[in-house]
């Protein structure tokens, strides 16, 4: 068939206008035609390619397409095929090629027409899809594609491995298939909320396999939208972490449960007790904490071995659990010790009934083989909020109550004494304040004179401790000494008193007024090892003070607690030249035997007898008896608490020649004592060879008052003189 010029021109226009590259080749593989689309596709102009071998466009590793030309030359169909060619800049082009023969006028094949379409972009998409499909299929995590209605539309192979469901069993089903019931709806509500708000949610969920086994996994769900911004798909990825979670649960159980009895241990107990206390605060109910220790369990271990002991513990723990409510906690905290926490308690009867059952249960014989084992329980109890302590303190209080049971008989229940605890806390606070005061140097010594009624001389002074409290002012010894009589601080404070008194005696000796001083010594300090050696060492450090100038006072009641030890210590001290006085004599129901046993040189009559002797005949007779005993045993007697001169006159008439008390002078700081001593000696009145106590007291007081007045006037103040002595 012959074509007109118009037809040939028309066909050429079609070829040039095509978006596909149309290339002609002769049977030798050389380029015979090259349209504009070919130029655009390959980057070569027609002049560069016409007459050139088509192999020029092939990558080096590809053979020439001779088989295609051969098939065309033989008239065999070729159709379409995908191939790779090179662009002028060297980059590969993925092409879809349709090959057909070119015939001459008589129908002979003279060449081939190649129509090439660039499919590089499509090929990249396909490669990405292939890669995605490969990842999807080979991913070790279970992956599911879910439609907008929550229906599974595709799953990977790992999904079947992880869940046990085949692809066919899952497609068309919803995720409700995998709910395990181990988690509440709160988790799923949170994850769904995150998915709606952010397009993605993550969480650890428990599900179940087809065989019913629990399955823990990390679930990630991502939302995919279509071109119209509508939800099209959801991608769910589930990573199986069941072995890890089961291992964590085992570790957590070991951390919170006793391996022998499978009961909560101390750590879990503390948490549950804390929760019970918080609940009690909200509801106004009570929490009972009971500390239980098995009596006689050690004998079982010793006699039958630890294996039998362990079985006995398990038996007892199961029995105790059987007496308790489901909401209560029984914990083993070590050895044969358990703790019960009873929460939600409204009245005492409800928990005492439980505790009584526990006590009775523990007493029941334990039959292990042919052996019948017997234990009992000592139970210490504290109740919140009566005991308003924190969790750790509640356990300690229950433990303390249990210890009290052990000490007082066992096999019963004992409640913690909250009042005693409060008193102990108060005592502890007081002890701390005394300790702090000692460290701050707040203690001082006052001195109260003792006079001899024979001649009115100053026979000595008693050193009396005072606490100069910055807040309360001057505090007497009765406020703090009783608190530390059995505390180690009494020894340190006693050593300080001795040192201070020795310093003062030495200072007075240097001033020409040597004054013997009596020092009160606590029994604990006196009987402590090394007391005498320490005192003698302190005396050697004060060469102006001789042992005879120091008088040690012991309270009679404390001296009688261990008479033999006290007497032996006194004798050793007396051999070193020290003297002793028994203070508060008469208050300890002392007998002639005690008076004979204790080698004290001085007896000090208790102030209570002296103060009552003017009105109470029995007190007056008791004072006479003490004076008589002292005379019979050749002891000096001193009357304390003389508050008026009439008492002093009466005591002199009985033969008691040494007195001290407010009638003479109150305890004074050292400087005041020195002024008083000078005034007393200057005022001493002796009439017809007899010491006149009333006149001396009156004159001494006037002299001191005048000195004070002159001192005040010198400072710009005025005052008046007293005109009488102290009356009874």
XYZ file of C-alpha atoms in Angstrom:
728
model
C 0.000 0.000 0.000
C 1.333 3.337 -1.016
C 0.714 6.379 1.168
C 0.276 9.818 -0.147
C 2.486 12.620 1.009
C -0.409 13.976 3.035
C -0.858 10.645 4.791
C 2.833 10.287 5.487
C 2.914 13.823 6.845
C -0.112 13.081 9.004
C 1.438 9.895 10.415
C 4.701 11.710 11.127
C 2.764 14.370 13.029
C 1.107 11.690 15.122
C 4.493 10.154 15.933
C 6.004 13.489 16.862
C 2.995 14.457 18.979
C 2.923 11.229 21.021
C 3.765 11.366 24.748
C 5.429 7.996 24.373
C 8.899 7.608 22.952
C 8.589 6.035 19.473
C 11.846 4.653 18.170
C 12.484 2.849 14.923
C 15.235 0.238 14.523
C 16.441 -1.700 11.511
C 17.064 -5.398 11.743
C 20.705 -4.699 12.627
C 19.625 -2.811 15.737
C 20.405 0.696 14.517
C 18.182 3.676 15.211
C 16.150 4.725 12.176
C 13.664 7.121 13.818
C 13.592 9.164 17.058
C 10.641 11.342 18.030
C 10.500 14.322 20.367
C 9.206 12.179 23.268
C 12.320 9.991 22.846
C 14.489 13.086 23.031
C 12.724 14.153 26.196
C 12.850 10.700 27.722
C 16.516 9.883 27.040
C 18.059 13.339 26.787
C 19.558 12.669 23.300
C 18.553 14.636 20.178
C 17.563 12.817 16.972
C 20.774 13.867 15.225
C 22.755 12.176 18.002
C 20.895 8.902 17.814
C 19.913 8.304 14.197
C 22.142 5.626 12.749
C 23.482 4.744 16.214
C 23.078 1.233 17.642
C 20.186 0.974 20.068
C 22.572 -0.892 22.419
C 23.988 2.521 23.289
C 21.028 2.933 25.636
C 21.571 -0.378 27.402
C 23.239 -0.659 30.827
C 26.613 -2.337 30.672
C 25.440 -5.479 32.412
C 22.573 -6.066 29.916
C 22.987 -7.990 26.653
C 21.762 -6.508 23.376
C 18.075 -7.153 22.673
C 18.882 -9.367 19.599
C 16.246 -11.897 20.524
C 13.531 -9.254 20.178
C 14.707 -8.238 16.694
C 15.089 -11.876 15.676
C 11.578 -12.667 16.755
C 10.247 -9.630 14.926
C 12.184 -10.528 11.775
C 10.607 -14.007 11.854
C 7.199 -12.505 12.261
C 6.764 -13.796 15.827
C 4.733 -11.641 18.257
C 6.640 -9.815 20.959
C 4.050 -7.702 22.808
C 5.006 -5.568 25.761
C 7.866 -6.030 28.177
C 9.547 -4.078 30.943
C 13.170 -3.195 30.611
C 15.833 -0.746 31.753
C 17.581 1.850 29.630
C 20.007 4.612 30.453
C 19.402 8.335 30.317
C 22.065 10.519 28.802
C 23.174 11.524 32.341
C 23.625 7.854 33.242
C 20.645 7.316 35.503
C 18.560 4.200 34.835
C 15.072 4.484 33.362
C 12.442 1.860 33.976
C 10.453 1.484 30.736
C 7.449 -0.388 29.510
C 8.122 -1.188 25.821
C 5.711 -2.350 23.136
C 7.595 -3.793 20.110
C 6.057 -4.353 16.639
C 7.460 -5.009 13.113
C 7.840 -2.389 10.391
C 6.808 -3.731 6.973
C 7.684 -2.483 3.503
C 5.231 -2.183 0.631
C 5.224 -5.894 -0.072
C 4.835 -6.934 3.532
C 8.434 -7.724 4.213
C 9.807 -6.973 7.727
C 12.420 -4.301 7.431
C 12.687 -3.147 11.030
C 11.035 -2.767 14.408
C 9.045 -0.024 16.060
C 9.593 0.438 19.792
C 7.039 2.453 21.799
C 8.581 3.167 25.259
C 6.778 4.598 28.277
C 8.619 5.799 31.382
C 7.439 3.733 34.393
C 10.261 4.751 36.739
C 7.915 6.475 39.223
C 5.496 3.577 39.144
C 8.353 1.158 39.593
C 9.548 3.034 42.685
C 6.059 2.840 44.124
C 5.952 -0.850 43.386
C 9.350 -1.342 45.007
C 8.151 0.523 48.101
C 5.042 -1.625 48.173
C 7.140 -4.737 47.754
C 9.409 -3.564 50.580
C 6.412 -2.768 52.759
C 4.894 -6.139 52.001
C 8.202 -7.805 52.810
C 8.479 -5.952 56.119
C 4.829 -6.720 56.842
C 5.367 -10.420 56.180
C 8.735 -10.760 57.916
C 8.093 -8.505 60.937
C 8.406 -10.439 64.224
C 5.650 -8.302 65.799
C 2.025 -9.045 65.083
C 0.728 -6.436 62.614
C -2.912 -5.946 61.698
C -4.679 -3.588 59.309
C -8.119 -2.599 60.547
C -10.782 -0.636 58.712
C -12.589 2.416 60.019
C -15.238 0.196 61.642
C -12.682 -1.775 63.653
C -12.782 -4.878 61.436
C -9.575 -6.780 60.612
C -8.852 -6.635 56.883
C -5.272 -7.952 56.878
C -2.766 -9.500 59.292
C 0.807 -10.658 58.864
C 2.278 -14.081 59.498
C 3.606 -13.125 62.947
C 0.045 -12.326 63.978
C -0.892 -15.966 63.663
C 2.267 -17.044 65.498
C 1.670 -14.648 68.405
C -2.103 -15.051 68.806
C -2.642 -18.594 67.563
C -5.390 -17.422 65.169
C -4.961 -17.991 61.437
C -5.463 -15.178 58.944
C -8.784 -16.648 57.838
C -10.047 -16.829 61.433
C -9.317 -13.167 62.062
C -10.338 -11.347 58.882
C -13.784 -9.873 59.244
C -13.663 -10.066 63.059
C -13.210 -7.173 65.508
C -10.647 -6.601 68.257
C -13.156 -7.700 70.935
C -12.031 -11.201 70.034
C -8.838 -10.625 72.062
C -10.130 -9.061 75.302
C -8.811 -10.989 78.333
C -10.645 -9.371 81.238
C -7.381 -8.835 83.171
C -7.629 -5.064 82.721
C -10.472 -2.696 83.354
C -12.022 -0.411 80.763
C -10.004 2.584 81.997
C -6.930 1.561 79.983
C -8.873 1.159 76.754
C -10.728 4.443 77.304
C -7.413 6.243 77.738
C -5.895 4.664 74.636
C -8.987 5.408 72.547
C -8.923 9.019 73.758
C -5.246 9.338 72.736
C -6.043 7.813 69.331
C -8.853 10.310 68.714
C -6.831 13.309 69.890
C -3.391 12.547 68.432
C -3.905 9.825 65.845
C -1.754 7.390 67.787
C -1.945 5.498 71.057
C 0.384 3.202 72.957
C -0.025 0.980 75.973
C 0.760 -2.331 77.570
C -2.255 -4.619 77.365
C -3.116 -8.114 78.430
C -4.962 -10.168 75.822
C -5.370 -13.901 75.205
C -4.278 -16.459 72.673
C -6.641 -18.783 70.870
C -5.817 -21.514 73.416
C -6.870 -19.190 76.265
C -3.412 -18.382 77.596
C -2.802 -14.808 78.748
C -0.689 -12.678 76.486
C 1.043 -9.408 77.433
C 2.097 -7.008 74.748
C 3.040 -3.479 73.852
C 0.267 -2.267 71.536
C 0.676 0.693 69.176
C -2.256 1.827 67.032
C -1.871 4.497 64.342
C -4.615 6.168 62.346
C -4.433 6.519 58.517
C -6.571 9.070 56.680
C -7.522 9.097 53.003
C -7.267 11.967 50.537
C -10.446 13.503 51.932
C -9.057 13.474 55.494
C -11.399 10.695 56.504
C -10.282 7.766 58.670
C -9.521 4.971 56.241
C -7.449 2.472 58.185
C -5.807 1.690 61.486
C -2.435 -0.023 61.766
C -2.011 -2.031 64.977
C 1.400 -3.402 66.008
C 1.528 -5.827 68.943
C 4.915 -6.825 70.439
C 4.712 -9.917 72.660
C 6.385 -9.204 76.040
C 4.730 -12.027 77.985
C 8.006 -13.714 79.104
C 9.353 -10.388 80.335
C 6.153 -9.551 82.218
C 5.915 -13.010 83.761
C 9.525 -12.691 84.903
C 8.798 -9.256 86.344
C 5.768 -10.674 88.148
C 7.936 -13.427 89.615
C 10.541 -10.904 90.736
C 7.840 -8.629 92.129
C 6.278 -11.528 93.986
C 9.627 -12.439 95.482
C 10.010 -8.778 96.525
C 6.552 -8.639 98.155
C 5.787 -12.159 99.357
C 7.393 -14.544 101.792
C 8.688 -17.528 99.773
C 7.881 -20.063 102.509
C 4.285 -19.188 103.417
C 3.375 -17.139 100.322
C 2.149 -14.432 102.695
C 2.898 -10.716 102.198
C 6.317 -9.739 103.528
C 7.282 -6.612 105.427
C 7.448 -4.441 102.286
C 3.943 -5.312 101.090
C 2.659 -5.184 104.658
C 3.802 -1.570 105.008
C 1.998 -0.610 101.807
C -1.242 -2.334 102.828
C -1.091 -0.843 106.305
C -0.554 2.591 104.778
C -3.618 2.106 102.568
C -5.678 0.908 105.531
C -4.717 4.006 107.536
C -5.639 6.314 104.637
C -9.007 4.570 104.316
C -9.575 4.882 108.071
C -8.925 8.630 107.894
C -11.602 8.981 105.224
C -14.199 6.770 106.905
C -13.545 7.433 110.587
C -13.044 3.703 111.211
C -10.201 2.003 113.069
C -7.228 -0.085 111.992
C -5.920 -2.823 114.264
C -2.252 -3.792 114.022
C -1.431 -7.058 115.814
C 2.135 -8.333 116.129
C 2.145 -12.112 116.700
C 5.053 -14.239 117.869
C 4.755 -18.029 118.252
C 5.650 -19.331 121.707
C 7.597 -22.591 121.689
C 8.491 -22.572 118.010
C 12.242 -22.621 118.672
C 11.850 -25.927 120.512
C 10.177 -27.429 117.425
C 13.100 -26.376 115.220
C 15.625 -27.651 117.754
C 13.876 -30.985 118.327
C 12.481 -31.850 114.888
C 14.563 -29.841 112.416
C 13.892 -26.886 110.164
C 11.872 -28.852 107.602
C 9.285 -29.745 110.252
C 9.459 -26.187 111.570
C 8.704 -24.809 108.103
C 5.709 -27.121 107.745
C 4.474 -26.046 111.172
C 4.744 -22.382 110.131
C 2.729 -23.078 106.988
C 0.067 -24.896 108.996
C -0.246 -22.098 111.540
C -0.362 -19.394 108.859
C -3.155 -21.221 106.981
C -5.115 -21.606 110.199
C -4.740 -17.933 111.086
C -5.892 -16.923 107.607
C -8.962 -19.057 108.118
C -10.011 -16.952 111.106
C -9.642 -13.616 109.295
C -11.815 -11.691 106.888
C -11.026 -11.500 103.182
C -10.170 -7.796 103.530
C -7.639 -8.357 106.317
C -3.907 -8.883 105.834
C -1.688 -11.506 107.405
C 2.039 -11.018 106.769
C 5.105 -12.958 107.800
C 7.969 -10.644 108.621
C 10.578 -13.201 109.593
C 11.140 -16.291 111.700
C 7.985 -17.104 113.657
C 6.711 -13.518 113.687
C 3.545 -12.426 111.892
C 1.577 -9.192 111.647
C -2.192 -8.909 111.228
C -3.793 -5.762 109.828
C -7.537 -5.522 110.417
C -9.093 -2.587 108.594
C -12.620 -1.192 108.466
C -13.163 -1.729 112.208
C -16.154 -0.001 113.804
C -16.035 -1.286 117.396
C -13.784 -3.127 119.803
C -15.935 -6.248 119.940
C -15.440 -6.989 116.248
C -11.661 -7.080 116.407
C -11.307 -8.679 119.849
C -13.409 -11.584 118.526
C -10.987 -12.031 115.613
C -7.938 -11.808 117.851
C -9.426 -14.296 120.331
C -10.010 -16.738 117.460
C -6.422 -16.271 116.303
C -5.116 -16.923 119.816
C -7.242 -20.038 120.160
C -6.253 -21.277 116.693
C -2.565 -21.029 117.493
C -3.058 -23.201 120.581
C -4.468 -26.118 118.591
C -2.042 -29.064 118.263
C -0.253 -29.414 114.921
C -0.232 -32.989 113.629
C 2.700 -33.693 111.313
C 2.959 -37.424 110.687
C 3.079 -39.122 114.041
C 4.284 -35.964 115.794
C 1.912 -33.716 117.721
C 3.427 -30.243 118.015
C 2.238 -27.550 120.376
C 2.716 -23.788 120.158
C 0.866 -20.722 121.391
C 0.919 -17.065 120.472
C 1.904 -13.819 122.158
C 0.013 -10.983 120.477
C 0.763 -7.284 120.871
C -1.896 -4.905 119.585
C -2.171 -1.216 118.819
C -5.206 0.535 117.352
C -5.265 3.484 114.977
C -6.317 6.340 115.446
C -6.141 5.937 119.244
C -2.490 5.395 118.485
C -2.075 8.140 115.886
C 1.484 7.214 114.899
C 2.750 6.681 111.373
C 2.921 3.237 109.768
C 6.425 2.337 110.945
C 5.687 3.526 114.460
C 2.437 1.530 114.590
C 4.415 -1.621 113.817
C 6.993 -0.769 116.477
C 4.269 -0.138 119.047
C 2.583 -3.465 118.296
C 6.004 -5.116 118.545
C 6.585 -3.436 121.909
C 3.217 -4.676 123.175
C 4.137 -8.201 122.013
C 7.447 -7.954 123.851
C 5.555 -6.992 127.009
C 3.461 -10.165 126.596
C 6.617 -12.257 126.267
C 8.021 -10.715 129.424
C 4.854 -11.228 131.461
C 3.718 -14.746 130.673
C 3.012 -15.338 126.940
C -0.035 -16.968 125.328
C -2.250 -13.898 125.539
C -3.086 -10.524 124.029
C -1.704 -7.227 125.260
C -2.605 -3.727 124.050
C -0.041 -1.007 123.599
C -0.198 1.688 126.290
C -0.545 4.934 124.329
C -0.462 6.973 127.524
C 2.850 5.431 128.493
C 4.169 6.243 125.040
C 3.170 9.865 125.446
C 4.850 9.961 128.841
C 7.978 8.416 127.373
C 7.986 10.993 124.597
C 7.626 13.773 127.159
C 10.427 12.253 129.225
C 12.610 11.942 126.140
C 11.988 15.596 125.294
C 12.822 16.618 128.871
C 16.009 14.550 128.828
C 17.014 16.178 125.563
C 16.451 19.631 127.030
C 18.527 18.770 130.117
C 21.279 17.345 127.924
C 21.198 20.486 125.815
C 21.308 22.710 128.906
C 24.330 20.830 130.197
C 26.091 21.289 126.872
C 25.229 25.010 126.909
C 26.637 25.523 130.419
C 23.263 26.542 131.914
C 23.777 24.823 135.300
C 25.099 26.764 138.297
C 25.847 25.984 141.957
C 24.212 27.821 144.845
C 25.442 27.475 148.424
C 23.352 27.279 151.608
C 25.212 27.857 154.881
C 25.162 25.479 157.847
C 25.794 26.978 161.270
C 26.788 25.595 164.664
C 24.394 26.601 167.460
C 27.079 26.188 170.118
C 29.011 29.290 169.049
C 27.277 30.586 165.938
C 30.172 29.718 163.633
C 29.699 28.895 159.945
C 30.232 25.125 159.965
C 30.100 24.732 156.194
C 27.858 25.028 153.171
C 25.832 22.665 151.024
C 26.358 22.932 147.246
C 22.960 22.907 145.537
C 22.573 22.724 141.775
C 20.278 25.085 139.864
C 19.338 25.328 136.185
C 19.539 28.848 134.778
C 16.978 28.248 132.010
C 16.921 31.127 129.449
C 13.125 30.797 129.139
C 11.987 29.788 132.640
C 14.611 31.460 134.762
C 16.146 29.719 137.787
C 14.875 26.127 138.071
C 15.285 24.012 141.199
C 16.771 20.490 141.213
C 13.418 18.825 141.870
C 12.410 19.712 138.305
C 15.216 17.831 136.579
C 17.354 15.646 138.865
C 14.698 12.901 139.366
C 14.520 12.500 135.566
C 18.206 11.631 135.207
C 18.902 9.584 138.360
C 19.188 6.418 136.226
C 20.497 8.141 133.102
C 24.195 8.313 132.131
C 23.915 12.109 132.223
C 23.760 12.002 136.043
C 27.384 10.865 136.113
C 28.584 13.673 133.843
C 26.522 16.247 135.738
C 27.788 14.861 139.071
C 31.394 15.154 137.886
C 30.726 18.756 136.887
C 29.225 19.522 140.340
C 32.286 18.091 142.087
C 34.650 20.060 139.863
C 32.707 23.301 140.373
C 32.475 22.808 144.145
C 36.207 22.059 144.407
C 36.973 25.177 142.369
C 34.831 27.229 144.760
C 36.335 25.749 147.958
C 39.801 26.478 146.566
C 38.778 30.067 145.725
C 37.411 30.644 149.255
C 40.579 29.176 150.754
C 42.662 31.638 148.752
C 40.418 34.442 150.117
C 41.087 33.337 153.698
C 37.625 31.843 154.348
C 38.133 28.057 154.095
C 34.623 26.595 154.126
C 33.825 22.866 154.092
C 31.285 22.010 151.398
C 28.865 19.093 151.254
C 28.108 17.697 147.802
C 25.102 15.568 146.935
C 26.096 12.429 145.011
C 23.673 10.280 143.045
C 23.854 6.529 143.843
C 24.537 5.639 140.195
C 27.471 8.045 140.132
C 28.779 6.979 143.540
C 28.673 3.255 142.719
C 30.097 3.671 139.233
C 33.482 2.098 138.730
C 36.332 4.517 139.228
C 34.333 7.109 141.230
C 36.820 7.282 144.110
C 39.885 7.322 141.880
C 38.339 10.072 139.794
C 37.450 12.147 142.884
C 40.936 11.783 144.376
C 42.416 12.810 141.030
C 40.268 15.939 141.063
C 41.338 16.670 144.640
C 44.990 16.425 143.646
C 44.293 19.061 141.019
C 43.147 21.386 143.867
C 46.029 21.392 146.401
C 44.274 23.985 148.626
C 41.374 21.584 149.204
C 41.909 18.727 151.666
C 39.646 15.644 151.711
C 38.308 16.706 155.131
C 36.840 19.826 153.541
C 34.588 17.690 151.297
C 31.478 15.990 152.606
C 29.580 13.604 150.312
C 25.834 13.357 150.839
C 23.824 10.245 149.957
C 20.041 10.124 150.191
C 19.037 7.501 152.750
C 16.446 5.743 150.573
C 18.939 5.263 147.723
C 21.717 4.201 150.099
C 19.500 1.453 151.502
C 18.852 -0.100 148.044
C 22.284 -1.775 148.087
C 23.569 -1.288 151.619
C 26.537 -3.630 151.321
C 27.945 -1.995 148.159
C 27.324 1.508 149.497
C 28.987 0.696 152.847
C 32.041 -0.799 151.119
C 32.399 2.232 148.855
C 32.019 4.592 151.823
C 34.724 2.805 153.774
C 37.188 3.031 150.859
C 36.440 6.744 150.525
C 36.798 7.365 154.278
C 40.218 5.750 154.185
C 41.158 8.539 151.750
C 39.954 11.156 154.310
C 36.485 11.892 152.880
C 33.397 12.296 155.078
C 29.802 11.176 154.446
C 26.369 12.384 155.391
C 23.094 10.483 155.058
C 20.595 12.993 153.663
C 16.827 12.963 154.354
C 17.438 10.662 157.320
C 14.252 9.121 158.667
C 12.440 8.829 155.323
C 13.746 5.359 154.510
C 12.308 3.477 157.463
C 15.853 3.017 158.629
C 16.652 0.684 161.507
C 19.471 0.468 163.994
C 20.977 -2.200 161.736
C 21.193 0.238 158.826
C 22.563 2.925 161.130
C 25.197 0.478 162.266
C 25.995 -0.763 158.746
C 26.425 2.571 156.973
C 29.579 4.289 158.326
C 28.415 7.853 157.718
C 29.719 10.524 160.094
C 26.705 12.824 159.695
C 22.942 12.317 159.754
C 20.772 15.039 158.212
C 17.231 15.065 159.582
C 14.686 15.342 156.779
C 13.076 18.785 156.516
C 9.541 17.386 156.706
C 10.079 16.329 160.344
C 11.783 19.614 161.282
C 9.040 21.764 159.755
C 6.289 19.870 161.564
C 7.899 19.474 164.981
C 6.472 22.697 166.450
C 2.855 21.643 165.773
C 3.036 17.845 165.556
C 4.038 15.971 168.681
C 4.971 12.838 166.735
C 7.342 14.805 164.508
C 8.876 16.392 167.591
C 9.400 12.964 169.196
C 10.857 11.577 165.957
C 13.379 14.431 165.800
C 14.340 13.775 169.453
C 14.748 10.049 168.637
C 17.020 10.762 165.680
C 19.129 13.133 167.757
C 19.354 10.459 170.460
C 20.371 7.742 167.979
C 22.993 10.005 166.474
C 24.410 10.679 169.950
C 24.348 6.952 170.797
C 26.205 6.057 167.613
C 28.566 9.022 167.952
C 27.275 10.695 164.768
C 26.918 14.390 164.138
C 23.324 15.409 163.384
C 22.219 18.280 161.134
C 18.667 19.578 160.911
C 17.573 20.705 157.428
C 14.683 22.968 156.568
C 14.822 25.237 159.597
C 12.431 27.996 158.559
C 12.200 30.065 161.751
C 14.450 30.852 164.711
C 12.058 29.169 167.160
C 12.776 25.838 165.456
C 16.498 26.507 165.814
C 16.141 27.287 169.547
C 14.115 24.078 170.072
C 16.683 21.985 168.196
C 19.512 23.390 170.314
C 17.543 22.404 173.414
C 17.373 18.820 172.077
C 21.133 18.739 171.506
C 21.021 19.184 167.717
C 23.783 21.748 167.245
C 23.985 22.039 163.448
C 21.181 23.543 161.373
C 20.527 24.959 157.906
C 17.433 26.474 156.350
C 15.656 29.642 155.292
C 15.754 30.960 158.883
C 19.500 31.272 158.463
C 19.799 31.917 154.717
C 18.471 30.712 151.408
C 20.831 29.052 148.891
C 22.967 31.794 147.308
C 25.404 32.326 144.455
C 29.054 32.294 145.611
C 29.432 36.102 145.691
C 26.266 36.499 147.775
C 27.430 33.710 150.105
C 30.665 35.580 150.713
C 28.754 38.763 151.647
C 26.404 36.782 153.878
C 29.290 35.015 155.645
C 30.979 38.324 156.437
C 27.692 39.823 157.694
C 26.939 36.731 159.825
C 30.312 36.697 161.543
C 30.058 40.438 162.189
C 26.547 40.011 163.609
C 27.159 36.946 165.773
C 25.705 37.604 169.268
C 26.870 35.641 172.336
C 25.149 36.487 175.643
C 26.537 35.133 178.941
C 28.557 32.609 176.962
C 25.497 31.333 175.086
C 24.991 31.874 171.353
C 21.919 34.028 170.782
C 20.373 32.744 167.519
C 17.434 35.207 167.270
C 19.587 38.247 167.878
C 22.262 37.098 165.444
C 19.747 36.372 162.703
C 18.080 39.743 163.175
C 21.346 41.677 163.177
C 22.669 39.791 160.134
C 19.515 40.492 158.149
C 19.627 44.177 159.005
C 23.287 44.393 158.045
C 22.667 42.718 154.689
C 19.610 44.850 154.067
C 21.607 47.993 154.794
C 24.313 46.845 152.407
C 21.680 46.205 149.743
C 20.065 49.596 150.382
C 23.358 51.431 150.081
C 24.071 49.529 146.895
C 20.638 50.444 145.507
C 20.981 54.117 146.487
C 24.319 54.174 144.761
C 22.445 53.018 141.692
C 19.687 55.633 142.163
C 17.090 53.487 144.044
C 15.475 53.726 147.495
C 14.351 50.992 149.933
C 13.319 50.239 153.561
C 14.943 48.144 156.285
C 13.261 44.980 157.630
C 12.648 45.072 161.406
C 11.965 41.446 162.374
C 13.377 37.975 162.050
C 11.696 35.168 160.159
C 8.716 33.878 162.188
C 7.440 30.279 162.238
